[in-house]
Amino acid sequence: MRIFNDLCRKNRKNWPLALGFLFSTLLTPDAEALDYNFSGFATLGAATVTEDQVYFGDYEQDWSFNTDTVFGLQFQASLADRLTLTTQVISQGFNYDNVNKYEPELDWLFLSYELTESLRTRVGRMRTPFYLFSETMEVGYSYVWVRPPIDVYTPLLSPFRNFDGADITYTTDLFSDTINADLEFESQFFVGFMEGFFLDNNIDVEPSTGIVLSLSLNQTKVRYSGILLKVKATNDVVHPLTVSLEEASQVSPALVRTSQGFETDGEWYQYHSLGFLSEWDSWSLIAENYYIYGTGKELSNDARGYYISLIYQYRDVSPYIVFGRYKNVLESDVLGGVNKSFDEIPRGVSPSLDQLRDTTLEVIDDFNVKERTYTAGIRWDIVPNVAVKAEYQFFEFMDHSSGHMISYDSNDKAENSSLITLTLDLVF
Amino acid sequence: MRYFTSNSPIQNLLRSYVSALVLLTIATAPVYGDIAIVTNPNSPISELSHRQITKIFMGKLRLLPGTTSEVITYDLENSNNTKDNFYRQLLGMTPSKLARYRASYLFGGKGRLPISAETEKELIQKLTTNDHAIGYIPHASINDRLKVIYLLKLNPLTTEETETDSITQTFNDN
């Protein structure tokens, strides 16, 4: 498994080698009898942002087509009774990491084995179970919205999307002999490693571990997910700033804390989320809430978000609304160091030091994000396996941030903006 | 018999009893349109509960109950009314809702989907060659090469037989 991990983890680009490794070692001599199938999915998206001061992904005021566009191929093979190989390769029109647009990435590659009726174990690369819809975030056809609500399905967690490791899932019916209802309990435990990239940050997680507990009663489900991540993050772009801060700390010692605060080397982050999903007749109510707690040391942030969505289905048409809120706050010694530095050496004494401290404050400010979103949309299943969606999303930016959008100019920020998106989703 | 006049309370009671018996017999006996969940005669399974059938076709129960063998499920083709009615009745899912569930299941790495048979004949053929296979066919189509393990009674209120609504799909055509 160590070889598999090493092959997979180098920026996700050695996956053909990993696939070859798995096939060569796992396929039995009786390969002609292999039971397998291919399937796939795609989303073609187009959107426009109403305000010209901000952009979202690669969406700007002019209509563009990449951010929500994705193609996926999946291969499954039954290698033996109860043993299945699953692999999925996706190609996305926009990535928050350092993968080029439309460059294929190995998203899944795992073996699953049914130990008993209630126990299932998997080994390989899998999706980190952050959310209710974690496993199919890229498969637009599988959910009603254009994209899962961004206040919870934040790009902030995109480098932690997959892990290389193992999991075990236990599923059982509760009180099946005594109550006339389908009450099901499921728990998943996983452990693994992650490697990713997000907005100039190189991120390594060694290790990550977590548990998911869910309880379903007929058409209602409650789900808790708790995950621990030991994170190492370095930032090539901010690195020159930290070097300058280190040098400046010789005249203003308080800046030592600040210079150390833009990187994190093995600090534990906690992630907790609670999800609720209920369907009755033609109505569905879905809500999720999550928290990320940093350690408060080094580069550390606290983030939280939630959304609530109401969906109505009339035959093949499903209108929906979503309200969401998101907040990310930098909780570290970075700001304290800068403020204390101003006590040590007041503004105006050294213009170069002032410039350094102001730049540092701007970078800190970029970490602090707060927004509310209001969304209305409609999905229409036009023909088998194909759906079209149209969505209007209003972003209300708060605390001088641009929420999940990004400002072209930090001195000219919009107070709000809207995003209008059309998608075509299909599976085959 | 002279005691049993047409208005005698005993005869009325008997009439009610016979009527109830007839109704009960009609309600439990297979009627046209009912769907039989079937398996190979050599299968170790002799019957399954409604809940077990539901879990098997939702992909939540991946082993044959009481065994250590993987269950192989078969579907009929997309436009088949029996398939449409089967999932409406068993899971309460319209074709589009089933398609969304199946996409979530398949691409969420939960497991494999039922294998699609183009015709009832093909499905029966496949069931007869695999001891661990389970499928569904109209009750009228069962024969002695198959073992019925559950009878799904159709409720006209939850089924539709119009062609325009038979929008179903599967992903596994292998």
Coordinates of C-alpha atoms in Angstrom, one line a residue:
Chain A
M1 CA 0.0 0.0 0.0
R2 CA 2.9 2.3 0.6
I3 CA 4.0 1.9 -3.0
F4 CA 0.4 2.7 -4.1
N5 CA 0.4 5.8 -1.9
D6 CA 3.7 7.0 -3.2
L7 CA 2.6 6.6 -6.8
C8 CA -0.7 8.4 -6.3
R9 CA 0.4 11.3 -4.2
K10 CA 2.9 13.1 -6.4
N11 CA 0.5 15.9 -7.4
R12 CA -2.0 13.4 -8.6
K13 CA -0.1 13.0 -11.8
N14 CA 1.3 9.5 -11.4
W15 CA -2.1 7.9 -11.4
P16 CA -1.5 5.9 -14.7
L17 CA 1.4 4.2 -12.9
A18 CA -0.8 3.6 -9.9
L19 CA -3.5 2.1 -12.1
G20 CA -1.0 -0.1 -13.8
F21 CA 0.4 -1.2 -10.5
L22 CA -3.0 -2.2 -9.3
F23 CA -4.0 -4.0 -12.5
S24 CA -0.7 -5.9 -12.7
T25 CA -0.9 -7.0 -9.1
L26 CA -4.6 -7.6 -8.6
L27 CA -5.9 -9.0 -11.8
T28 CA -6.2 -12.7 -11.6
P29 CA -5.0 -15.1 -14.3
D30 CA -8.7 -15.6 -15.0
A31 CA -8.8 -12.1 -16.4
E32 CA -11.0 -13.0 -19.4
A33 CA -13.8 -13.7 -17.0
L34 CA -13.5 -10.3 -15.5
D35 CA -16.9 -8.7 -14.9
Y36 CA -16.5 -4.9 -15.5
N37 CA -18.3 -1.8 -16.7
F38 CA -17.6 1.8 -17.7
S39 CA -19.8 4.7 -16.9
G40 CA -19.5 8.5 -16.9
F41 CA -20.9 11.9 -16.2
A42 CA -20.5 15.4 -17.5
T43 CA -21.6 18.9 -16.7
L44 CA -21.4 21.8 -19.2
G45 CA -21.7 25.1 -17.4
A46 CA -22.0 28.7 -18.3
A47 CA -22.3 31.8 -16.0
T48 CA -22.0 35.5 -15.7
V49 CA -21.2 37.7 -12.6
T50 CA -23.2 40.9 -12.5
E51 CA -20.6 43.2 -10.9
D52 CA -17.4 44.1 -12.6
Q53 CA -15.3 44.4 -9.4
V54 CA -15.4 40.7 -8.6
Y55 CA -15.0 37.3 -10.3
F56 CA -15.9 33.7 -9.2
G57 CA -13.7 30.9 -10.4
D58 CA -13.1 32.0 -13.9
Y59 CA -16.6 33.5 -14.2
E60 CA -16.6 37.2 -15.0
Q61 CA -19.2 39.7 -16.4
D62 CA -18.8 38.2 -19.8
W63 CA -20.3 34.7 -20.1
S64 CA -17.7 32.0 -19.6
F65 CA -17.9 28.2 -19.6
N66 CA -15.2 26.6 -17.5
T67 CA -15.8 26.8 -13.8
D68 CA -18.7 24.3 -13.5
T69 CA -17.7 22.2 -16.6
V70 CA -16.5 18.7 -15.7
F71 CA -16.1 15.4 -17.4
G72 CA -15.8 12.1 -15.5
L73 CA -15.2 8.5 -16.4
Q74 CA -15.6 5.6 -14.0
F75 CA -14.5 2.0 -14.3
Q76 CA -15.6 -0.8 -12.0
A77 CA -14.5 -4.4 -12.0
S78 CA -15.5 -7.3 -9.9
L79 CA -12.2 -9.0 -9.2
A80 CA -13.6 -11.8 -7.1
D81 CA -16.7 -12.5 -5.0
R82 CA -17.2 -9.5 -2.7
L83 CA -14.1 -7.7 -4.1
T84 CA -14.6 -4.7 -6.4
L85 CA -12.2 -2.3 -8.0
T86 CA -13.5 1.3 -8.6
T87 CA -11.6 4.0 -10.3
Q88 CA -12.7 7.4 -11.5
V89 CA -10.9 10.0 -13.5
I90 CA -12.2 13.6 -13.8
S91 CA -11.3 16.5 -15.9
Q92 CA -12.4 20.0 -14.6
G93 CA -12.6 23.3 -16.4
F94 CA -11.4 25.1 -13.3
N95 CA -9.3 24.0 -10.4
Y96 CA -8.4 25.8 -7.2
D97 CA -5.2 23.7 -7.1
N98 CA -2.2 23.7 -9.4
V99 CA -3.8 21.3 -11.9
N100 CA -4.2 22.7 -15.4
K101 CA -7.8 23.1 -16.6
Y102 CA -9.2 20.0 -18.2
E103 CA -6.1 18.0 -17.1
P104 CA -7.4 14.5 -16.1
E105 CA -7.0 13.7 -12.4
L106 CA -7.3 10.5 -10.6
D107 CA -10.1 11.1 -8.2
W108 CA -10.9 7.6 -7.0
L109 CA -8.9 4.4 -7.0
F110 CA -9.9 1.9 -4.4
L111 CA -10.6 -1.8 -3.7
S112 CA -13.7 -2.5 -1.7
Y113 CA -14.4 -5.7 0.1
E114 CA -17.7 -6.8 1.8
L115 CA -16.6 -8.4 5.0
T116 CA -20.1 -9.3 6.1
E117 CA -23.7 -8.0 5.4
S118 CA -22.9 -5.1 7.7
L119 CA -19.2 -4.4 7.3
R120 CA -17.5 -3.0 4.3
T121 CA -13.8 -2.0 4.0
R122 CA -12.0 0.0 1.3
V123 CA -8.4 0.7 0.5
G124 CA -7.0 3.2 -1.9
R125 CA -7.9 6.8 -2.9
M126 CA -11.3 7.9 -1.8
R127 CA -13.4 11.0 -1.1
T128 CA -13.0 12.6 2.3
P129 CA -16.5 12.4 3.9
F130 CA -16.9 16.0 4.9
Y131 CA -20.5 16.5 3.7
L132 CA -23.8 14.9 2.8
F133 CA -22.9 15.1 -0.8
S134 CA -19.1 14.8 -0.6
E135 CA -18.9 11.8 -2.7
T136 CA -20.7 13.2 -5.7
M137 CA -19.7 16.9 -5.6
E138 CA -18.6 16.8 -9.3
V139 CA -21.6 14.8 -10.5
G140 CA -24.1 17.6 -11.1
Y141 CA -26.8 15.1 -12.2
S142 CA -26.9 13.6 -8.7
Y143 CA -28.2 16.6 -6.9
V144 CA -30.8 19.3 -7.7
W145 CA -28.7 22.4 -7.4
V146 CA -26.3 23.8 -10.0
R147 CA -23.5 23.2 -7.5
P148 CA -23.6 22.2 -3.8
P149 CA -24.2 25.3 -1.7
I150 CA -20.8 27.1 -1.6
D151 CA -21.2 28.3 2.0
V152 CA -20.6 24.8 3.2
Y153 CA -19.0 23.1 0.1
T154 CA -16.3 25.8 0.3
P155 CA -13.2 25.7 -2.0
L156 CA -11.2 26.2 1.2
L157 CA -11.5 22.4 1.7
S158 CA -10.7 21.5 -1.9
P159 CA -7.1 20.4 -1.1
F160 CA -8.5 17.9 1.4
R161 CA -11.0 16.5 -1.1
N162 CA -9.5 13.0 -1.3
F163 CA -7.4 10.9 1.0
D164 CA -5.2 7.9 0.3
G165 CA -5.8 5.3 3.0
A166 CA -8.5 3.0 4.3
D167 CA -11.9 3.0 5.7
I168 CA -14.5 0.7 7.2
T169 CA -18.2 1.2 7.2
Y170 CA -20.7 -0.5 9.5
T171 CA -24.4 -0.5 8.6
T172 CA -27.3 -2.0 10.6
D173 CA -31.0 -1.8 11.0
L174 CA -32.2 -0.7 14.5
F175 CA -35.2 -2.2 16.2
S176 CA -36.3 -3.9 13.0
D177 CA -38.2 -6.5 14.9
T178 CA -40.1 -4.1 17.1
I179 CA -41.0 -1.1 15.0
N180 CA -42.6 -0.8 11.7
A181 CA -40.2 1.6 10.2
D182 CA -36.9 1.6 8.4
L183 CA -34.4 2.9 11.0
E184 CA -30.9 2.5 9.8
F185 CA -27.6 3.4 11.5
E186 CA -24.3 3.8 9.6
S187 CA -20.8 4.6 10.8
Q188 CA -17.7 5.1 8.8
F189 CA -14.2 5.3 10.2
F190 CA -11.2 6.3 8.0
V191 CA -7.5 7.1 8.3
G192 CA -5.2 8.3 5.5
F193 CA -3.0 11.0 4.0
M194 CA -3.7 14.0 1.8
E195 CA -1.7 16.2 -0.4
G196 CA -3.0 19.3 -2.1
F197 CA -2.6 22.8 -3.3
F198 CA -4.9 25.8 -2.7
L199 CA -4.3 29.4 -3.8
D200 CA -0.5 29.3 -3.5
N201 CA -0.5 27.1 -0.4
N202 CA 1.2 23.7 -0.6
I203 CA -0.7 21.5 1.8
D204 CA 0.3 18.1 3.3
V205 CA -1.9 16.3 5.8
E206 CA -0.2 13.4 7.6
P207 CA -2.3 11.9 9.0
S208 CA -6.0 12.5 8.8
T209 CA -8.7 10.5 10.5
G210 CA -12.4 10.8 11.0
I211 CA -15.7 9.3 11.8
V212 CA -19.1 9.7 10.2
L213 CA -22.3 8.7 12.0
S214 CA -25.7 8.8 10.3
L215 CA -29.1 7.8 11.4
S216 CA -31.9 7.3 8.8
L217 CA -35.6 6.9 9.5
N218 CA -37.5 6.3 6.3
Q219 CA -36.9 9.4 4.2
T220 CA -35.2 11.4 6.9
K221 CA -31.5 11.4 7.6
V222 CA -29.3 13.0 10.3
R223 CA -25.5 12.9 9.8
Y224 CA -22.5 13.9 11.8
S225 CA -18.9 14.0 10.6
G226 CA -15.9 14.7 12.8
I227 CA -12.5 14.8 11.2
L228 CA -9.0 15.5 12.5
L229 CA -6.3 16.8 10.1
K230 CA -2.6 17.3 11.0
V231 CA -1.7 20.0 8.5
K232 CA 1.5 21.3 7.1
A233 CA 1.1 24.3 4.9
T234 CA 3.6 26.5 3.1
N235 CA 3.0 29.4 0.8
D236 CA 5.5 30.2 -1.9
V237 CA 4.0 33.6 -2.6
V238 CA 3.9 34.7 1.0
H239 CA 7.3 33.3 1.7
P240 CA 9.2 36.5 0.6
L241 CA 7.0 38.4 3.1
T242 CA 7.9 36.0 5.9
V243 CA 11.6 36.4 5.1
S244 CA 11.3 40.2 5.2
L245 CA 9.4 40.0 8.5
E246 CA 12.2 37.8 9.9
E247 CA 14.7 40.5 8.9
A248 CA 12.5 43.3 10.3
S249 CA 12.2 41.4 13.6
Q250 CA 15.7 42.4 14.4
V251 CA 14.5 45.9 14.9
S252 CA 10.9 45.0 16.0
P253 CA 11.1 41.7 17.9
A254 CA 7.3 41.3 17.9
L255 CA 7.4 40.5 14.2
V256 CA 9.0 37.1 14.9
R257 CA 5.5 35.8 15.8
T258 CA 4.1 37.3 12.6
S259 CA 6.9 35.9 10.4
Q260 CA 6.2 32.4 11.8
G261 CA 2.5 32.8 11.5
F262 CA 2.1 32.4 7.7
E263 CA 3.1 28.8 7.7
T264 CA 1.9 25.9 9.7
D265 CA 4.0 22.8 10.4
G266 CA 2.0 19.9 11.7
E267 CA -0.8 21.6 13.6
W268 CA -4.1 19.7 14.2
Y269 CA -7.3 21.1 12.7
Q270 CA -10.7 19.9 13.7
Y271 CA -13.7 19.6 11.4
H272 CA -17.2 19.0 12.6
S273 CA -20.4 19.0 10.5
L274 CA -24.0 18.2 11.0
G275 CA -26.4 17.4 8.1
F276 CA -30.1 17.0 7.9
L277 CA -32.1 15.7 4.9
S278 CA -35.8 15.0 4.8
E279 CA -38.2 14.2 2.0
W280 CA -41.9 14.1 2.2
D281 CA -44.2 13.8 -0.8
S282 CA -42.9 16.3 -3.3
W283 CA -40.9 18.3 -0.8
S284 CA -37.3 18.0 0.4
L285 CA -35.6 20.0 3.1
I286 CA -31.8 19.8 3.3
A287 CA -29.5 21.7 5.8
E288 CA -25.9 21.4 6.7
N289 CA -23.7 23.2 9.2
Y290 CA -19.9 22.9 9.7
Y291 CA -17.1 24.3 11.8
I292 CA -13.3 24.2 11.3
Y293 CA -11.3 24.9 14.4
G294 CA -7.6 25.8 14.1
T295 CA -5.2 25.5 16.9
G296 CA -4.7 29.3 17.3
K297 CA -1.0 28.7 16.8
E298 CA 1.0 29.5 13.6
L299 CA -1.3 29.9 10.5
S300 CA -4.6 29.0 11.9
N301 CA -8.1 29.9 11.0
D302 CA -11.6 29.2 12.2
A303 CA -14.3 28.7 9.6
R304 CA -18.0 28.0 9.7
G305 CA -20.8 27.9 7.3
Y306 CA -24.3 26.6 6.9
Y307 CA -27.1 26.4 4.4
I308 CA -30.8 25.5 4.4
S309 CA -32.5 24.5 1.2
L310 CA -36.1 23.8 0.2
I311 CA -36.9 21.8 -2.9
Y312 CA -40.2 21.0 -4.6
Q313 CA -40.5 18.3 -7.2
Y314 CA -43.4 18.3 -9.7
R315 CA -42.9 15.4 -12.1
D316 CA -39.5 16.2 -13.8
V317 CA -39.2 19.8 -12.7
S318 CA -37.7 20.8 -9.4
P319 CA -37.6 24.4 -8.3
Y320 CA -35.5 25.2 -5.2
I321 CA -34.3 27.9 -2.9
V322 CA -31.2 28.1 -0.7
F323 CA -30.0 30.4 2.0
G324 CA -26.4 30.2 3.2
R325 CA -23.9 31.9 5.4
Y326 CA -20.1 31.6 5.6
K327 CA -17.4 33.1 7.8
N328 CA -13.6 32.5 7.9
V329 CA -11.5 34.2 10.5
L330 CA -7.7 34.1 10.8
E331 CA -7.0 33.2 14.3
S332 CA -3.2 33.4 14.8
D333 CA -0.3 35.3 16.2
V334 CA 0.1 37.2 12.9
L335 CA -2.1 40.1 13.8
G336 CA -1.0 40.3 17.4
G337 CA 2.6 40.5 16.2
V338 CA 1.9 43.4 13.9
N339 CA -0.1 45.4 16.5
K340 CA 2.7 44.9 19.1
S341 CA 5.3 46.0 16.5
F342 CA 3.4 49.3 16.2
D343 CA 3.8 49.7 20.0
E344 CA 7.5 49.0 19.7
I345 CA 8.1 51.2 16.6
P346 CA 5.3 53.7 15.9
R347 CA 4.1 54.4 12.4
G348 CA 6.1 57.0 10.6
V349 CA 9.6 56.1 12.1
S350 CA 10.5 53.8 9.2
P351 CA 8.6 54.0 5.9
S352 CA 9.9 50.7 4.7
L353 CA 8.8 49.0 8.0
D354 CA 5.4 50.7 7.7
Q355 CA 5.0 49.4 4.1
L356 CA 5.9 45.9 5.2
R357 CA 3.4 46.0 8.1
D358 CA 0.7 47.4 5.8
T359 CA 1.3 44.7 3.3
T360 CA 1.1 42.1 6.1
L361 CA -2.2 43.6 7.3
E362 CA -3.6 43.4 3.7
V363 CA -2.6 39.7 3.5
I364 CA -4.3 39.1 6.8
D365 CA -7.4 40.9 5.7
D366 CA -7.6 38.6 2.7
F367 CA -8.0 35.6 5.0
N368 CA -11.0 37.1 6.7
V369 CA -14.1 36.4 4.8
K370 CA -17.8 36.7 5.6
E371 CA -20.9 36.4 3.3
R372 CA -24.5 35.5 3.0
T373 CA -26.0 34.0 -0.1
Y374 CA -29.6 33.7 -1.4
T375 CA -30.2 31.3 -4.2
A376 CA -33.2 30.3 -6.4
G377 CA -33.0 27.8 -9.2
I378 CA -34.8 25.2 -11.2
R379 CA -33.8 21.7 -12.5
W380 CA -35.6 20.0 -15.4
D381 CA -35.0 16.4 -16.3
I382 CA -35.5 16.9 -20.0
V383 CA -34.8 13.3 -21.2
P384 CA -33.5 10.2 -19.5
N385 CA -30.1 10.8 -18.0
V386 CA -30.0 14.5 -18.9
A387 CA -31.0 17.5 -16.8
V388 CA -30.8 21.3 -17.4
K389 CA -30.6 23.8 -14.5
A390 CA -30.8 27.5 -14.2
E391 CA -29.8 29.3 -11.0
Y392 CA -29.6 32.9 -9.7
Q393 CA -27.4 33.4 -6.6
F394 CA -27.1 36.7 -4.8
F395 CA -23.9 37.2 -2.7
E396 CA -24.0 39.7 0.1
F397 CA -20.4 40.4 1.1
M398 CA -19.6 41.4 4.7
D399 CA -16.7 42.6 6.8
H400 CA -15.1 44.3 3.8
S401 CA -14.5 40.9 2.2
S402 CA -15.7 39.6 -1.2
G403 CA -16.9 36.3 0.2
H404 CA -16.3 33.4 -2.1
M405 CA -15.8 35.8 -5.0
I406 CA -12.4 37.6 -5.5
S407 CA -11.9 41.3 -6.0
Y408 CA -9.8 42.5 -8.9
D409 CA -8.8 45.5 -6.8
S410 CA -8.7 45.4 -3.0
N411 CA -9.4 49.1 -2.9
D412 CA -12.5 48.8 -5.0
K413 CA -14.7 46.1 -3.5
A414 CA -18.3 45.4 -4.4
E415 CA -20.8 45.1 -1.5
N416 CA -22.7 42.4 -3.3
S417 CA -22.9 40.6 -6.6
S418 CA -25.0 38.0 -8.3
L419 CA -24.1 34.9 -10.2
I420 CA -26.3 33.6 -13.0
T421 CA -25.5 30.0 -14.0
L422 CA -26.9 27.6 -16.6
T423 CA -25.8 23.9 -16.7
L424 CA -26.4 20.8 -18.6
D425 CA -25.8 17.6 -16.6
L426 CA -25.7 14.1 -17.9
V427 CA -24.7 10.6 -17.0
F428 CA -24.1 7.6 -19.2
Chain B
M1 CA -81.7 -26.6 6.4
R2 CA -85.1 -25.3 7.6
Y3 CA -83.3 -23.4 10.3
F4 CA -81.5 -21.3 7.8
T5 CA -84.0 -19.0 6.4
S6 CA -82.9 -16.2 4.0
N7 CA -83.0 -13.8 6.9
S8 CA -81.5 -15.9 9.6
P9 CA -78.7 -14.2 11.6
I10 CA -76.5 -17.3 11.2
Q11 CA -76.8 -17.2 7.4
N12 CA -76.0 -13.5 7.3
L13 CA -72.9 -14.2 9.4
L14 CA -71.9 -17.0 7.1
R15 CA -72.4 -14.7 4.0
S16 CA -70.1 -12.0 5.6
Y17 CA -67.5 -14.6 6.4
V18 CA -67.5 -16.0 2.9
S19 CA -67.4 -12.6 1.4
A20 CA -64.4 -11.6 3.6
L21 CA -62.7 -14.9 2.7
V22 CA -63.2 -14.3 -1.0
L23 CA -61.8 -10.7 -0.7
L24 CA -58.8 -11.9 1.3
T25 CA -58.1 -14.6 -1.3
I26 CA -58.3 -12.0 -4.1
A27 CA -56.1 -9.6 -2.2
T28 CA -53.3 -12.1 -1.6
A29 CA -53.4 -14.1 -4.8
P30 CA -51.3 -12.9 -7.7
V31 CA -53.3 -10.8 -10.2
Y32 CA -52.3 -9.5 -13.6
G33 CA -49.7 -6.8 -13.2
D34 CA -48.2 -8.0 -9.9
I35 CA -44.4 -8.5 -10.0
A36 CA -42.5 -11.5 -8.9
I37 CA -39.0 -11.2 -7.4
V38 CA -37.3 -14.3 -8.6
T39 CA -34.1 -16.2 -8.3
N40 CA -32.4 -19.4 -9.4
P41 CA -34.0 -22.6 -8.1
N42 CA -30.6 -23.5 -6.7
S43 CA -30.4 -20.3 -4.7
P44 CA -30.0 -20.9 -0.9
I45 CA -32.7 -18.2 -0.5
S46 CA -36.3 -19.4 -0.3
E47 CA -37.9 -16.1 0.6
L48 CA -37.0 -12.5 1.5
S49 CA -38.9 -9.8 3.3
H50 CA -40.1 -6.6 1.7
R51 CA -37.3 -4.7 3.6
Q52 CA -34.6 -7.0 2.4
I53 CA -35.8 -6.7 -1.2
T54 CA -35.8 -2.9 -0.9
K55 CA -32.3 -2.9 0.5
I56 CA -31.0 -5.2 -2.2
F57 CA -32.4 -3.1 -5.0
M58 CA -31.2 0.1 -3.4
G59 CA -27.7 -1.5 -3.2
K60 CA -27.6 -1.3 0.6
L61 CA -27.6 -5.1 1.1
R62 CA -24.7 -6.4 -1.0
L63 CA -24.6 -10.0 0.3
L64 CA -27.4 -12.6 0.0
P65 CA -29.0 -12.6 3.4
G66 CA -27.6 -15.4 5.6
T67 CA -24.8 -16.2 3.2
T68 CA -21.3 -14.9 2.5
S69 CA -21.9 -14.5 -1.3
E70 CA -22.4 -11.3 -3.2
V71 CA -25.9 -10.8 -4.6
I72 CA -26.1 -10.1 -8.3
T73 CA -29.1 -8.0 -9.2
Y74 CA -30.7 -7.7 -12.6
D75 CA -32.8 -4.9 -14.0
L76 CA -35.1 -4.8 -17.0
E77 CA -34.4 -2.3 -19.7
N78 CA -35.2 1.4 -19.3
S79 CA -38.5 1.6 -21.2
N80 CA -40.0 -1.5 -19.7
N81 CA -43.2 -0.8 -17.8
T82 CA -42.5 -3.6 -15.3
K83 CA -39.3 -1.8 -14.3
D84 CA -41.1 1.5 -14.0
N85 CA -43.8 0.0 -11.8
F86 CA -41.4 -2.1 -9.8
Y87 CA -39.4 0.9 -8.6
R88 CA -42.5 3.1 -8.1
Q89 CA -44.1 0.4 -5.9
L90 CA -41.0 -0.9 -4.1
L91 CA -39.1 2.4 -3.4
G92 CA -41.7 5.0 -4.2
M93 CA -39.4 6.5 -6.7
T94 CA -40.3 8.1 -10.0
P95 CA -38.0 7.3 -12.9
S96 CA -36.2 10.6 -12.6
K97 CA -35.8 10.3 -8.9
L98 CA -34.4 6.7 -9.3
A99 CA -32.0 8.0 -11.9
R100 CA -30.7 10.6 -9.5
Y101 CA -30.4 8.1 -6.7
R102 CA -28.5 5.7 -9.0
A103 CA -26.1 8.4 -10.2
S104 CA -25.4 9.3 -6.6
Y105 CA -24.9 5.6 -5.7
L106 CA -22.7 4.7 -8.6
F107 CA -20.5 7.8 -8.8
G108 CA -20.4 8.0 -5.1
G109 CA -18.4 4.8 -5.0
K110 CA -21.1 2.9 -3.0
G111 CA -21.1 -0.1 -5.3
R112 CA -22.2 -1.6 -8.5
L113 CA -25.7 -1.1 -10.1
P114 CA -28.0 -3.9 -11.2
I115 CA -27.0 -5.5 -14.6
S116 CA -29.5 -4.6 -17.3
A117 CA -31.2 -7.3 -19.3
E118 CA -32.8 -6.2 -22.5
T119 CA -35.7 -8.6 -22.4
E120 CA -37.5 -10.7 -19.9
K121 CA -36.3 -13.7 -21.7
E122 CA -32.7 -12.6 -21.3
L123 CA -33.2 -11.8 -17.7
I124 CA -34.7 -15.3 -17.1
Q125 CA -31.7 -16.8 -19.0
K126 CA -29.3 -14.9 -16.7
L127 CA -31.1 -15.9 -13.6
T128 CA -30.9 -19.6 -14.5
T129 CA -27.2 -19.5 -14.9
N130 CA -26.3 -17.8 -11.6
D131 CA -27.3 -19.2 -8.2
H132 CA -26.8 -15.8 -6.5
A133 CA -28.8 -13.7 -9.0
I134 CA -32.1 -11.9 -8.2
G135 CA -34.4 -10.2 -10.6
Y136 CA -38.0 -9.3 -11.1
I137 CA -40.5 -10.1 -13.8
P138 CA -44.3 -9.9 -14.3
H139 CA -45.9 -12.6 -12.2
A140 CA -47.6 -13.9 -15.4
S141 CA -44.1 -14.7 -16.8
I142 CA -42.9 -17.0 -14.1
N143 CA -42.0 -20.6 -14.9
D144 CA -40.6 -23.7 -13.2
R145 CA -37.0 -22.6 -14.0
L146 CA -37.4 -19.8 -11.5
K147 CA -38.0 -19.6 -7.8
V148 CA -40.3 -16.8 -6.5
I149 CA -39.0 -15.3 -3.3
Y150 CA -41.4 -12.4 -3.0
L151 CA -44.5 -11.2 -4.6
L152 CA -44.9 -7.4 -5.0
K153 CA -48.5 -6.4 -5.1
L154 CA -49.1 -3.4 -7.3
N155 CA -51.1 -0.5 -5.9
P156 CA -52.7 1.3 -8.9
L157 CA -52.3 4.6 -7.0
T158 CA -48.5 4.4 -7.0
T159 CA -48.0 3.1 -10.4
E160 CA -48.3 4.6 -13.8
E161 CA -48.3 2.7 -17.0
T162 CA -48.3 5.5 -19.5
E163 CA -45.4 5.5 -21.9
T164 CA -44.6 9.1 -21.4
D165 CA -43.7 8.4 -17.8
S166 CA -41.5 5.4 -18.3
I167 CA -38.3 7.5 -18.2
T168 CA -35.9 5.2 -16.6
Q169 CA -32.3 4.5 -16.9
T170 CA -29.4 2.3 -15.8
F171 CA -25.7 2.8 -16.2
N172 CA -24.6 -0.7 -16.1
D173 CA -25.1 -2.3 -19.5
N174 CA -22.3 -4.8 -19.2

